[in-house]
Coordinates of C-alpha atoms in Angstrom, one line a residue:
X1 CA 42.0 -14.3 -4.8
X2 CA 38.7 -13.5 -6.1
X3 CA 35.1 -12.6 -4.9
X4 CA 32.0 -14.3 -6.3
X5 CA 28.9 -12.1 -6.3
X6 CA 25.2 -13.5 -6.3
X7 CA 23.0 -10.8 -7.9
X8 CA 19.3 -10.4 -9.1
X9 CA 20.0 -6.7 -10.2
X10 CA 19.1 -6.7 -13.7
X11 CA 19.5 -7.6 -17.3
X12 CA 22.5 -5.1 -17.4
X13 CA 25.7 -6.2 -19.4
X14 CA 28.9 -6.5 -17.9
X15 CA 29.2 -3.0 -16.7
X16 CA 28.9 -1.0 -13.6
X17 CA 27.6 2.6 -13.5
X18 CA 28.3 3.0 -17.2
X19 CA 32.1 2.0 -16.9
X20 CA 33.5 -1.5 -17.8
X21 CA 33.5 -3.9 -14.9
X22 CA 36.7 -5.2 -13.7
X23 CA 37.6 -8.7 -13.7
X24 CA 38.1 -9.0 -9.7
X25 CA 34.4 -10.0 -9.6
X26 CA 33.2 -13.4 -11.0
X27 CA 29.2 -12.7 -11.2
X28 CA 26.7 -15.6 -11.1
X29 CA 23.1 -14.6 -11.5
X30 CA 20.5 -16.3 -9.3
X31 CA 18.4 -16.7 -12.3
X32 CA 19.6 -19.7 -14.4
X33 CA 23.1 -20.9 -14.8
X34 CA 23.0 -22.6 -11.2
X35 CA 25.5 -25.1 -11.9
X36 CA 28.1 -22.9 -13.1
X37 CA 27.3 -20.5 -10.2
X38 CA 27.7 -23.3 -7.7
X39 CA 31.1 -24.3 -9.1
X40 CA 32.1 -20.7 -8.8
X41 CA 31.0 -20.5 -5.3
X42 CA 32.9 -23.6 -4.2
X43 CA 36.3 -21.9 -5.3
X44 CA 35.6 -18.3 -4.3
X45 CA 37.6 -16.6 -1.4
X46 CA 34.5 -14.5 -0.6
X47 CA 31.0 -14.6 -1.6
X48 CA 29.0 -11.2 -1.9
X49 CA 25.2 -11.5 -1.7
X50 CA 23.7 -8.6 -3.4
X51 CA 20.2 -9.7 -4.0
X52 CA 16.9 -8.4 -2.8
X53 CA 16.2 -9.9 0.7
X54 CA 13.2 -11.7 -0.6
X55 CA 15.4 -13.6 -2.7
X56 CA 17.3 -15.2 -0.1
X57 CA 15.3 -18.3 -0.1
X58 CA 16.0 -19.1 -3.7
X59 CA 19.6 -18.7 -2.9
X60 CA 19.9 -20.9 0.0
X61 CA 20.6 -24.2 -2.0
X62 CA 23.5 -22.1 -3.8
X63 CA 25.0 -20.9 -0.4
X64 CA 24.6 -24.3 1.1
X65 CA 27.4 -25.4 -1.3
X66 CA 29.7 -22.7 0.0
X67 CA 32.7 -24.1 2.0
X68 CA 32.2 -23.4 5.6
X69 CA 35.5 -21.4 5.9
X70 CA 34.5 -19.0 3.1
X71 CA 33.2 -15.7 4.3
X72 CA 29.7 -15.0 2.9
X73 CA 29.2 -11.1 2.9
X74 CA 25.4 -9.6 2.7
X75 CA 25.1 -6.3 1.0
X76 CA 21.4 -6.0 1.9
X77 CA 18.9 -3.8 3.5
X78 CA 17.5 -4.3 7.0
X79 CA 19.0 -5.2 10.2
X80 CA 18.2 -9.0 10.4
X81 CA 19.8 -10.2 7.2
X82 CA 22.6 -12.1 8.6
X83 CA 20.1 -14.0 11.0
X84 CA 17.7 -14.9 8.1
X85 CA 20.6 -16.4 5.9
X86 CA 22.0 -18.3 8.9
X87 CA 18.7 -19.5 9.7
X88 CA 18.3 -20.6 6.0
X89 CA 21.7 -22.5 6.0
X90 CA 20.4 -24.6 9.3
X91 CA 21.6 -22.1 11.8
X92 CA 25.2 -23.1 11.6
X93 CA 27.1 -21.0 13.9
X94 CA 30.5 -22.0 12.3
X95 CA 29.8 -20.2 9.1
X96 CA 31.3 -16.6 8.9
X97 CA 28.1 -14.4 7.7
X98 CA 28.8 -10.7 7.8
X99 CA 26.7 -7.7 7.0
X100 CA 27.9 -4.9 4.8
X101 CA 26.2 -1.3 5.1
X102 CA 26.0 0.1 1.5
X103 CA 25.9 3.7 0.9
X104 CA 25.3 4.3 -3.0
X105 CA 23.2 6.7 -5.4
X106 CA 22.5 4.9 -8.7
X107 CA 19.7 4.4 -11.1
X108 CA 18.9 1.1 -13.0
X109 CA 17.7 2.0 -16.6
X110 CA 15.6 -1.2 -17.1
X111 CA 14.7 -0.2 -20.6
X112 CA 18.5 0.2 -21.6
X113 CA 19.7 -2.7 -19.2
X114 CA 22.3 -0.4 -17.7
X115 CA 23.2 1.1 -14.5
X116 CA 23.6 4.7 -14.2
X117 CA 25.4 6.4 -11.4
X118 CA 23.5 9.6 -10.2
X119 CA 25.8 10.2 -7.4
X120 CA 28.9 9.1 -6.1
X121 CA 29.5 5.7 -4.4
X122 CA 30.1 7.0 -0.9
X123 CA 31.6 3.8 0.6
X124 CA 31.0 0.4 1.9
X125 CA 31.3 -0.4 5.6
X126 CA 32.5 -3.7 6.9
X127 CA 33.5 -5.1 10.4
X128 CA 37.2 -5.6 11.1
X129 CA 38.0 -9.4 10.0
X130 CA 37.4 -9.0 6.2
X131 CA 40.8 -7.1 5.5
X132 CA 41.6 -9.3 2.4
X133 CA 38.3 -8.5 0.9
X134 CA 38.9 -4.8 1.7
X135 CA 42.2 -5.1 -0.3
X136 CA 40.2 -6.4 -3.2
X137 CA 37.5 -3.6 -3.0
X138 CA 39.9 -0.8 -2.4
X139 CA 41.8 -2.1 -5.6
X140 CA 38.8 -2.0 -7.8
X141 CA 38.3 1.8 -6.7
X142 CA 35.6 1.1 -4.2
X143 CA 35.8 3.2 -0.8
X144 CA 35.6 0.9 2.1
X145 CA 35.7 1.8 5.9
X146 CA 36.5 -0.8 8.5
X147 CA 34.7 -0.6 11.9
X148 CA 34.1 -2.8 14.9
X149 CA 31.1 -4.9 14.9
X150 CA 29.2 -2.8 17.5
X151 CA 29.7 0.4 15.2
X152 CA 28.7 -1.6 12.0
X153 CA 25.4 -2.6 13.8
X154 CA 24.9 1.2 14.6
X155 CA 25.6 2.3 11.0
X156 CA 23.1 -0.4 9.8
X157 CA 20.4 1.1 12.1
X158 CA 21.2 4.7 10.6
X159 CA 20.9 3.2 7.1
X160 CA 17.3 1.8 7.9
X161 CA 16.2 5.3 9.2
X162 CA 17.2 6.5 5.6
X163 CA 15.4 3.7 4.0
X164 CA 12.2 5.1 5.4
X165 CA 12.3 7.6 2.3
X166 CA 11.7 4.5 0.1
X167 CA 7.8 4.1 0.8
X168 CA 6.8 7.7 0.7
X169 CA 8.9 7.9 -2.9
X170 CA 6.8 5.1 -4.1
X171 CA 3.5 6.4 -2.8
X172 CA 4.1 9.9 -4.3
X173 CA 5.2 8.6 -7.5
X174 CA 7.9 11.6 -8.0
X175 CA 11.5 11.7 -8.1
X176 CA 13.4 12.4 -4.8
X177 CA 13.7 16.1 -5.2
X178 CA 10.1 16.7 -6.2
X179 CA 9.2 14.4 -3.4
X180 CA 10.7 16.9 -0.9
X181 CA 8.3 19.4 -2.0
X182 CA 5.3 17.0 -1.3
X183 CA 4.3 17.9 2.4
X184 CA 2.3 14.7 2.7
X185 CA 5.3 12.6 1.6
X186 CA 7.7 14.3 3.8
X187 CA 5.4 14.1 6.8
X188 CA 5.0 10.3 6.2
X189 CA 8.7 9.9 6.1
X190 CA 9.3 11.9 9.2
X191 CA 6.6 10.0 11.2
X192 CA 8.2 6.6 10.0
X193 CA 11.7 7.7 11.2
X194 CA 10.3 8.9 14.4
X195 CA 8.7 5.8 15.2
X196 CA 12.0 3.9 14.4
X197 CA 13.9 6.2 16.5
X198 CA 11.5 5.7 19.4
X199 CA 12.2 1.9 19.0
X200 CA 15.9 2.4 19.1
X201 CA 15.5 4.4 22.3
X202 CA 13.1 1.9 23.9
X203 CA 15.6 -0.9 23.0
X204 CA 18.7 1.3 23.9
X205 CA 20.1 0.9 20.5
X206 CA 22.6 3.5 19.1
X207 CA 22.7 5.1 15.9
X208 CA 26.2 6.2 14.5
X209 CA 25.5 8.8 12.1
X210 CA 24.4 12.1 13.7
X211 CA 22.7 13.2 10.4
X212 CA 20.6 10.0 10.3
X213 CA 19.5 11.0 14.0
X214 CA 18.3 14.3 12.8
X215 CA 16.5 13.2 9.7
X216 CA 13.1 13.1 11.3
X217 CA 13.2 16.6 12.3
X218 CA 14.6 17.6 8.9
X219 CA 11.7 15.9 7.1
X220 CA 9.1 17.5 9.6
X221 CA 10.7 21.0 8.8
X222 CA 10.3 20.3 5.1
X223 CA 6.5 19.6 5.5
X224 CA 5.9 22.9 7.2
X225 CA 3.9 25.4 5.0
X226 CA 6.7 28.3 5.2
X227 CA 9.6 25.8 4.7
X228 CA 7.9 24.3 1.7
X229 CA 6.9 27.8 0.2
X230 CA 10.8 28.9 0.6
X231 CA 12.1 25.6 -1.1
X232 CA 9.5 26.3 -4.1
X233 CA 10.7 29.9 -4.5
X234 CA 14.3 28.8 -4.3
X235 CA 13.9 26.1 -7.1
X236 CA 12.0 28.6 -9.1
X237 CA 14.9 31.1 -8.8
X238 CA 17.1 28.4 -9.7
X239 CA 15.2 27.7 -12.9
X240 CA 15.0 31.5 -13.9
X241 CA 19.0 31.1 -13.7
X242 CA 18.8 28.3 -16.0
X243 CA 19.5 25.5 -13.6
X244 CA 16.6 23.3 -13.9
X245 CA 17.3 21.0 -10.8
X246 CA 13.8 19.7 -10.6
X247 CA 13.3 18.9 -14.2
X248 CA 16.5 17.1 -14.3
X249 CA 16.0 14.9 -11.2
X250 CA 15.4 11.2 -12.1
X251 CA 16.7 9.8 -8.9
X252 CA 14.2 7.4 -7.2
X253 CA 14.5 4.8 -4.7
X254 CA 14.9 1.1 -5.1
X255 CA 11.3 0.5 -4.2
X256 CA 10.2 2.5 -7.1
X257 CA 12.5 0.7 -9.4
X258 CA 11.0 -2.8 -8.3
X259 CA 7.5 -1.3 -8.8
X260 CA 8.5 -0.1 -12.4
X261 CA 9.7 -3.4 -13.1
X262 CA 6.9 -5.2 -12.0
X263 CA 8.9 -7.1 -9.3
X264 CA 8.2 -7.6 -5.3
X265 CA 9.7 -4.9 -3.1
X266 CA 11.5 -5.1 0.1
X267 CA 8.8 -3.2 1.9
X268 CA 8.8 -6.1 4.5
X269 CA 12.3 -5.9 5.2
X270 CA 12.3 -2.0 5.4
X271 CA 9.1 -0.7 7.1
X272 CA 7.9 -4.1 7.9
X273 CA 11.0 -4.7 9.9
X274 CA 10.2 -1.5 11.9
X275 CA 6.6 -2.9 12.4
X276 CA 8.2 -6.1 13.9
X277 CA 10.9 -4.1 16.0
X278 CA 7.8 -1.9 17.5
X279 CA 5.9 -5.1 18.6
X280 CA 9.3 -6.3 20.5
X281 CA 9.7 -2.6 21.9
X282 CA 6.1 -1.9 22.8
X283 CA 6.2 1.1 20.6
X284 CA 3.1 1.8 18.2
X285 CA 4.0 1.9 14.7
X286 CA 1.0 3.5 12.7
X287 CA 3.0 5.3 10.1
X288 CA 5.2 2.1 9.2
X289 CA 2.1 0.0 9.2
X290 CA 0.4 2.4 6.8
X291 CA 3.3 2.5 4.5
X292 CA 3.6 -1.4 4.3
X293 CA -0.2 -1.5 3.5
X294 CA 0.1 1.3 0.8
X295 CA 3.3 -0.2 -1.0
X296 CA 1.8 -3.8 -0.8
X297 CA -1.3 -2.4 -2.8
X298 CA 1.0 -0.7 -5.4
X299 CA 3.1 -4.0 -5.7
X300 CA 0.2 -6.2 -6.4
X301 CA -1.1 -3.5 -9.0
X302 CA 2.5 -3.6 -10.5
X303 CA 2.9 -7.4 -10.6
X304 CA -0.7 -7.7 -12.2
X305 CA 0.1 -4.9 -14.7
X306 CA 3.2 -6.8 -15.8
X307 CA 1.7 -10.1 -16.0
X308 CA -1.1 -8.6 -18.4

């Protein structure tokens, strides 16, 4: 039994997070080698889609060739990935298309073409019915948690709250920790998260992780002058003690990685998705609308810079 993974991730060699990859995954890149990829997909027991959301249109022809009985699992951002892919495949309800919530902290080094793990792979969250895939993943050393479909949806909503950090991180141009000392960036993140939480309440949608529900308050506290000053003092004392935490921090969001590489970002599927939900719920979303516009400007500049 094997899984075939569609990825637009990078030019990375056959390594994951600095370690040799296991042979349980047969990779087929969305760029090139489509014939070989289509053949693998026809014989795979599972298809894992780990592309950016905006790449789904180009993958539609490949996914159409996947046997109807083969589960397609989407490891992607946003709340409507399953609906988008099902629509691209003609709206067929007989296909098994599932979403997977991904919690991972990793940095892609484009210059070296490799992935470096900057934090532990926390876990993948899947709904019941994919036990055979879970067995493969656990055998490869990946932590997986099985939940019911309602809880998976609630986990996805919590992940989208966390993704509200992406735009401020890109706009500030600073690593994650240094961004937390930027009061404007913290306030932008807090406002974006608060709008999303208001939408959830208006639509009566639950969020599973209690920490995610508290993130708007935490980020707002970080934007306060006193808290910001205390944090700066703390990092200064740590640097005196020889622990230069801020200087050693290279963590950044996937949005920043896309901009650094001159690629389109997923802003339309993160903050842009909040704007669409806000229209549906009748909730104003000025912070998320501003975030979308700002990142689109950065994206246009980055693409033009790489094209030149």
